[in-house]
Every structure is written in structure tokens, then in C-alpha cells.
Amino acid sequence: MEPPTLPLHTQLLQMASGYWLSQCIYVAAKLAIADHLKAGEQPCRALAHLTETDETALYRILRALASVGIFQETASQTFALTPLADFLRSDHPRSMRGSVVMLGEPEHYEAWSNILHSVKTGEPAFDHRYGQGVFEYFGNHPEAAAIFEEAMNSFSRNEEPEILAHYDFSAFSTIVDVGGGYGELLGSILAKYPQLQGILFDEDYVVDNAAPTLNRHGVGDRCQRIGGSFFRTIPAGGDAYLLKHIIHDWGDDQAIAILQNCRAVLPDDGKILICEAVVPEGNQPSGAKMLDINMLVMCPGGKERTAAEFETLLAAADLKLTRIVRTAEEICVIEACKA
């Protein structure tokens, strides 16, 4: 028997209070509850001791999460993992723990609490709340920057298998990952294609901490790390320039400037590969449409784009959209060449 459909007013209230649930998931991720349960079920008393929390308060959090399938109360005040909770484990191959932690941290959560400012002004709520841009903030706050980069790794661990499954990189010799963070995606590409060389390009404070990720993939000896700003200059020497979740951080003028800098060092037969979501037209449900609001809140002019908007953006940088390779995730590979 199918569960009864909730009244419309109840459905609306559940949507409006969604941050209650998201913050409970954040607490579980921050406290590494799933890591403590990976060996088997544990009483709440033991979990509270391990996480230095109040036993009663922690029980109430876990009880609420168990009611939506995240953890399971197997006996009175005893909890175990569920398939959903597995993705909160730090050692899960597609762990989402880093992303969940970032979304619940004050830098993200408090920016979203100022969303009305963004809607009224068109300006990032983050800048309004913290008095500086998000990337400038990360440059000045290493702990927040580390949380952000781990979240990006978390997204990459889920997106990169789809990118690798649907796009063939074998025609290239050197891939330059522009704004590539700690190199999670580039490391996976180089590991699959041992004939390739790589250049990881990002801010100094990022690439200085990228060696462990590249070494984990076994590609540290095939990947240069270069620090700098993609608004000034981009390293030459690649025949593919990869930009994953970079263009959506910026408005059209800044995005065009980044693409023009890539074009300036792109060989005539080279490719620019933008890895991002493509917003579908009409009322079709899409995570890209909510991610677009996150760009409004967090980034200066940032937005998700439709296929037509990508084509226009690329043309403004004297580039030509050649194809859009879709995957089973929201992520697509938007391929471009010199016009």
C-alpha cells in the first residue's frame, strides 16, 4: 500500500522547514557519527562520550535523522548505519561528508540567512554578511578554506566517475586544470590515462596543499603545481584546459575574461572543457536551478547557465561550442574550441 499523500499545506511546511533537517545532518557529519558506527551499532551513551556531546540532545538529533532514513534506531537509544548514512562516512569512496559539513558551516549557512539582501540588490549575501568576497575570505581563513576544498573533493568523488565514463581524454597530451583545487579530478584523469601530463593551477594557498591528493592518485610525478590567478595569466603548455565549477562562480564579464585567458594559451587544435551543470528550460526539476540560487548568495555574479547561455558566453570569448556531453549526474562536459 502506498503511503498517503500529505496535505498541500503540510508539504509546503516541510519544504519551508527544510533547514531543520539539513542542520541535523550537518551535526551528524561534523561529529563524524557515521565513522563511529562503521564497525557496528552503538548506544547513544557511547556516541555521546566519543563526540563529547550531551547524550539526551544527541539522541534527539539521531532519532529525528532515523525518522527520515539517515541512521536506524535498532533498539532503545541504539543506532546503526543505513545506506543513506553510509555516505556520511569519511572513508566511503563517494563520501559526501565534506560537502555536508561545508553547507552547515557558518560561512555558508549565515550567508543563506541573508538571501533577501541578494534578491533585493542582486549582490552576494556572503559579501554583505562578511564584508569581503568568498574567495578573499578563504584566502584569509585557512580553516574555512580547507573545509571548502574538502567539500569540492567530495563533489568530485561523485562527479569524476561520470566525467571519466562519458568523456574520452586520450586525444590530449597535457591537461591544465584551471582552478583545480587539490587536484581530485585531475588526479583521477591522470590515473586513468598514464600517458598524460597535468598542470594543476590555482591560488598559491590551494596548490601548496595539493600534494597529498595527487600522491594518493599516484600522479604526483606527472603533475606540475602552479600558483596564480586565472584573471591575470594561465599557464601555457596544455592542449586541454579544464574548468570544473569555475565559470559558474562569476558573472559574464569575469567569466569571459577567464575564458579569454584560456584562449590566449590554447593551441589551434586544443579544447576548453567546462565541467558544470546545464540548466534545463521550462519547469523541469533540476538541482542546477537550486545551485543557481547558491551562486546568487555566495559569489559575485555567479550563476548556472543554460546551453544557449553557454554558447553566447563562449562566442563572446571568441570560442565555439562544439558539443555538450551529459552524464548520469548533473555535471556535463561543455567542449569548446577556437572560433
XYZ file of C-alpha atoms in Angstrom:
339
model
C 0.000 0.000 0.000
C 1.333 3.428 -0.938
C 1.742 5.952 1.876
C -0.981 8.614 1.942
C -0.218 11.889 0.184
C 0.357 14.682 2.667
C -1.966 17.692 2.542
C -0.574 20.525 0.457
C -0.141 22.845 3.436
C 1.917 20.143 5.198
C 4.066 19.611 2.106
C 4.724 23.358 1.965
C 5.648 23.485 5.653
C 8.061 20.577 5.217
C 9.755 22.440 2.374
C 9.949 25.668 4.390
C 11.478 23.929 7.407
C 13.973 22.003 5.312
C 16.884 23.727 7.028
C 15.929 21.990 10.277
C 16.791 18.678 8.646
C 19.871 19.985 6.848
C 21.328 21.314 10.097
C 20.708 17.997 11.848
C 22.583 16.233 9.041
C 25.371 18.799 9.429
C 25.670 17.999 13.142
C 25.954 14.274 12.415
C 28.594 14.933 9.747
C 30.574 17.380 11.885
C 30.617 14.905 14.783
C 31.606 12.018 12.461
C 28.756 9.876 13.788
C 28.876 7.621 10.712
C 32.581 6.973 11.258
C 31.860 5.873 14.822
C 29.176 3.469 13.561
C 31.045 1.855 10.676
C 32.128 -1.084 12.865
C 28.557 -1.684 14.036
C 25.694 -0.272 16.077
C 26.408 1.807 19.166
C 24.303 3.019 22.093
C 23.769 6.752 22.176
C 25.610 6.934 25.510
C 28.795 5.674 23.812
C 28.363 8.012 20.851
C 27.907 10.972 23.186
C 31.105 10.027 25.028
C 33.048 9.681 21.753
C 31.806 13.032 20.433
C 31.847 14.932 23.737
C 28.167 15.868 23.426
C 25.113 15.829 25.650
C 23.596 12.354 25.495
C 19.962 13.468 25.535
C 20.470 16.182 22.931
C 22.406 13.829 20.657
C 19.685 11.198 20.988
C 17.073 13.698 19.845
C 19.157 14.550 16.771
C 19.711 10.901 15.858
C 16.074 9.996 16.470
C 14.997 12.733 14.058
C 17.504 11.615 11.440
C 16.440 7.977 11.822
C 12.869 9.052 11.067
C 13.942 10.046 7.546
C 16.209 7.063 6.895
C 19.531 8.565 7.989
C 20.643 6.092 10.698
C 18.376 3.475 12.241
C 17.384 3.043 15.876
C 17.850 -0.711 16.214
C 16.996 -0.853 19.925
C 16.155 1.732 22.551
C 18.667 4.583 22.067
C 20.994 2.399 19.977
C 21.827 3.390 16.414
C 23.268 1.843 13.262
C 24.151 2.978 9.768
C 21.721 2.930 6.851
C 22.520 3.162 3.116
C 21.973 6.935 3.301
C 24.112 7.342 6.398
C 26.931 5.407 4.709
C 27.628 8.465 2.553
C 28.485 10.413 5.723
C 31.450 8.112 6.394
C 34.801 9.780 5.769
C 36.176 6.627 4.131
C 33.273 5.992 1.759
C 34.533 6.125 -1.854
C 31.768 8.629 -2.630
C 31.681 10.293 0.767
C 29.525 13.418 0.979
C 30.691 14.306 4.467
C 32.871 17.199 3.301
C 30.031 18.751 1.323
C 27.547 18.385 4.176
C 29.960 19.998 6.635
C 30.609 22.946 4.312
C 26.896 23.562 3.763
C 26.280 23.710 7.509
C 29.254 25.853 8.498
C 28.545 29.480 9.491
C 30.195 30.881 6.345
C 27.619 29.135 4.183
C 24.605 28.938 6.450
C 24.736 32.549 7.622
C 25.197 33.806 4.072
C 21.995 31.992 3.106
C 20.206 33.600 6.053
C 20.821 36.909 4.247
C 19.348 35.745 0.938
C 16.785 38.555 0.923
C 19.670 41.022 0.544
C 20.739 39.216 -2.641
C 17.220 39.248 -4.056
C 16.771 42.960 -3.345
C 20.189 44.078 -4.593
C 21.492 41.311 -6.879
C 24.662 41.292 -4.760
C 26.152 38.284 -2.912
C 24.730 37.834 0.566
C 28.124 36.468 1.597
C 29.807 39.815 0.905
C 27.054 41.598 2.829
C 27.484 39.295 5.834
C 31.295 39.052 5.920
C 32.414 42.311 4.318
C 34.515 40.631 1.633
C 34.181 38.191 -1.244
C 34.060 34.477 -0.573
C 37.418 33.676 -2.209
C 39.151 36.591 -0.494
C 37.676 35.296 2.764
C 39.050 31.810 2.151
C 42.470 33.286 1.432
C 42.397 34.913 4.877
C 40.816 31.969 6.770
C 42.780 28.743 6.161
C 40.453 26.525 8.212
C 37.383 27.626 6.239
C 39.371 27.229 3.015
C 40.300 23.650 3.960
C 36.633 22.822 4.620
C 35.704 24.300 1.232
C 38.382 22.335 -0.616
C 37.339 19.097 1.089
C 33.765 19.809 0.010
C 34.964 20.288 -3.562
C 36.795 16.956 -3.289
C 33.573 15.438 -2.024
C 31.650 16.689 -5.059
C 34.460 15.499 -7.334
C 34.387 11.972 -5.941
C 30.797 11.688 -7.152
C 31.127 13.618 -10.390
C 34.504 12.381 -11.629
C 33.431 8.754 -12.316
C 30.682 10.130 -14.558
C 33.026 12.540 -16.327
C 35.552 9.747 -16.896
C 32.832 7.368 -18.092
C 31.389 9.777 -20.657
C 34.348 11.833 -21.915
C 37.468 10.435 -23.616
C 40.654 12.329 -22.672
C 43.006 10.068 -24.641
C 43.485 12.528 -27.517
C 45.293 15.020 -25.267
C 48.891 15.132 -24.072
C 48.760 17.743 -21.268
C 45.706 18.830 -19.303
C 45.755 22.128 -17.421
C 43.200 22.114 -14.594
C 42.314 25.784 -14.112
C 41.155 26.459 -10.557
C 41.523 22.740 -9.926
C 41.645 22.867 -6.129
C 43.569 19.993 -4.592
C 43.510 18.090 -7.901
C 40.897 15.414 -7.193
C 39.524 15.390 -10.747
C 42.876 15.923 -12.466
C 44.410 13.164 -10.357
C 41.675 10.757 -11.443
C 42.120 11.645 -15.110
C 45.901 11.198 -14.980
C 45.493 7.897 -13.139
C 43.208 6.551 -15.876
C 45.393 7.883 -18.720
C 49.040 7.173 -17.769
C 50.344 8.780 -20.971
C 49.011 12.216 -19.932
C 50.802 15.032 -18.137
C 48.996 17.523 -15.926
C 49.288 21.062 -14.642
C 47.273 21.971 -11.565
C 46.677 25.733 -11.454
C 45.038 27.540 -8.546
C 45.781 30.103 -5.853
C 49.073 29.541 -4.009
C 47.336 28.678 -0.739
C 45.449 25.908 -2.569
C 48.164 24.250 -4.664
C 50.555 24.374 -1.718
C 48.272 21.781 -0.076
C 47.523 19.642 -3.146
C 50.390 17.138 -2.956
C 48.580 14.577 -0.734
C 45.649 14.338 -3.175
C 47.885 13.971 -6.233
C 50.101 11.444 -4.466
C 47.065 9.442 -3.377
C 46.227 9.066 -7.063
C 49.854 8.143 -7.781
C 50.351 11.009 -10.228
C 52.477 13.498 -8.290
C 55.400 12.940 -10.651
C 53.272 13.737 -13.719
C 51.594 16.876 -12.446
C 53.099 20.329 -12.005
C 51.554 22.629 -9.407
C 51.482 26.304 -10.339
C 50.017 29.090 -8.228
C 48.412 32.228 -9.575
C 45.207 33.987 -10.581
C 43.247 32.991 -13.667
C 42.274 36.652 -14.048
C 45.908 37.549 -14.788
C 47.513 34.711 -16.706
C 47.103 30.986 -17.234
C 49.982 28.525 -17.749
C 50.762 27.626 -21.341
C 51.667 24.130 -22.457
C 48.327 22.338 -22.406
C 46.200 21.084 -25.265
C 43.162 20.783 -22.965
C 42.121 23.401 -20.415
C 39.752 22.037 -17.798
C 37.473 24.323 -15.754
C 35.302 22.413 -13.298
C 32.816 24.522 -11.333
C 34.807 27.680 -12.128
C 32.780 29.620 -14.696
C 29.600 29.387 -12.610
C 31.312 31.322 -9.794
C 31.376 34.511 -11.871
C 29.223 36.924 -13.837
C 29.518 37.102 -17.598
C 32.263 39.739 -17.761
C 34.568 37.869 -15.375
C 33.735 34.505 -16.972
C 34.592 35.873 -20.412
C 37.899 37.208 -19.057
C 38.806 33.749 -17.697
C 37.884 32.101 -20.996
C 39.858 34.680 -22.988
C 42.916 33.982 -20.828
C 42.493 30.283 -21.577
C 42.099 31.004 -25.276
C 45.288 33.073 -25.276
C 47.370 29.977 -24.469
C 45.206 27.414 -26.284
C 46.824 25.761 -29.322
C 44.818 25.823 -32.546
C 43.756 22.191 -32.101
C 43.196 22.462 -28.348
C 39.987 22.183 -26.370
C 38.453 24.029 -23.448
C 36.408 21.699 -21.238
C 33.919 23.356 -18.877
C 32.521 20.879 -16.379
C 29.306 22.263 -14.940
C 25.570 21.754 -14.760
C 23.430 22.931 -17.659
C 20.106 24.425 -16.601
C 17.150 22.840 -18.438
C 14.442 25.050 -19.875
C 10.893 25.223 -18.533
C 9.592 23.753 -15.282
C 11.681 20.577 -15.344
C 13.052 19.793 -11.855
C 16.812 20.242 -11.686
C 19.407 20.550 -8.966
C 21.041 23.177 -11.185
C 18.160 25.545 -10.520
C 18.796 25.462 -6.765
C 22.571 25.532 -7.226
C 21.963 28.705 -9.233
C 20.498 30.322 -6.106
C 23.574 29.277 -4.151
C 25.688 31.135 -6.710
C 23.488 34.196 -6.222
C 24.048 34.065 -2.456
C 27.734 33.163 -2.392
C 29.503 34.502 -5.471
C 29.911 37.832 -7.308
C 27.628 37.476 -10.315
C 27.826 33.689 -10.171
C 25.088 31.682 -11.836
C 24.259 28.416 -13.544
C 23.654 28.712 -17.287
C 21.506 27.159 -19.984
C 23.019 25.648 -23.122
C 22.141 28.809 -25.055
C 23.805 30.988 -22.423
C 26.989 28.901 -22.590
C 27.036 29.240 -26.371
C 26.687 33.026 -26.110
C 29.325 33.246 -23.374
C 31.828 31.217 -25.373
C 31.212 33.254 -28.516
C 31.978 36.441 -26.577
C 35.408 34.917 -25.772
C 35.955 34.046 -29.473
C 35.315 30.366 -28.777
C 32.882 27.928 -30.367
C 30.717 25.419 -28.508
C 31.360 22.054 -30.160
C 29.251 19.740 -28.000
C 27.758 19.156 -24.573
C 28.475 15.715 -23.118
C 25.893 14.824 -20.496
C 26.348 12.321 -17.681
C 24.137 10.483 -15.199
C 24.895 13.233 -12.655
C 24.008 16.915 -13.095
C 27.570 17.557 -14.316
C 28.178 17.987 -18.059
C 31.320 18.463 -20.141
C 30.863 21.564 -22.285
C 33.506 21.299 -25.010
C 34.738 24.340 -26.927
C 37.469 25.218 -29.396
C 38.780 28.377 -31.034
C 36.139 30.026 -33.227
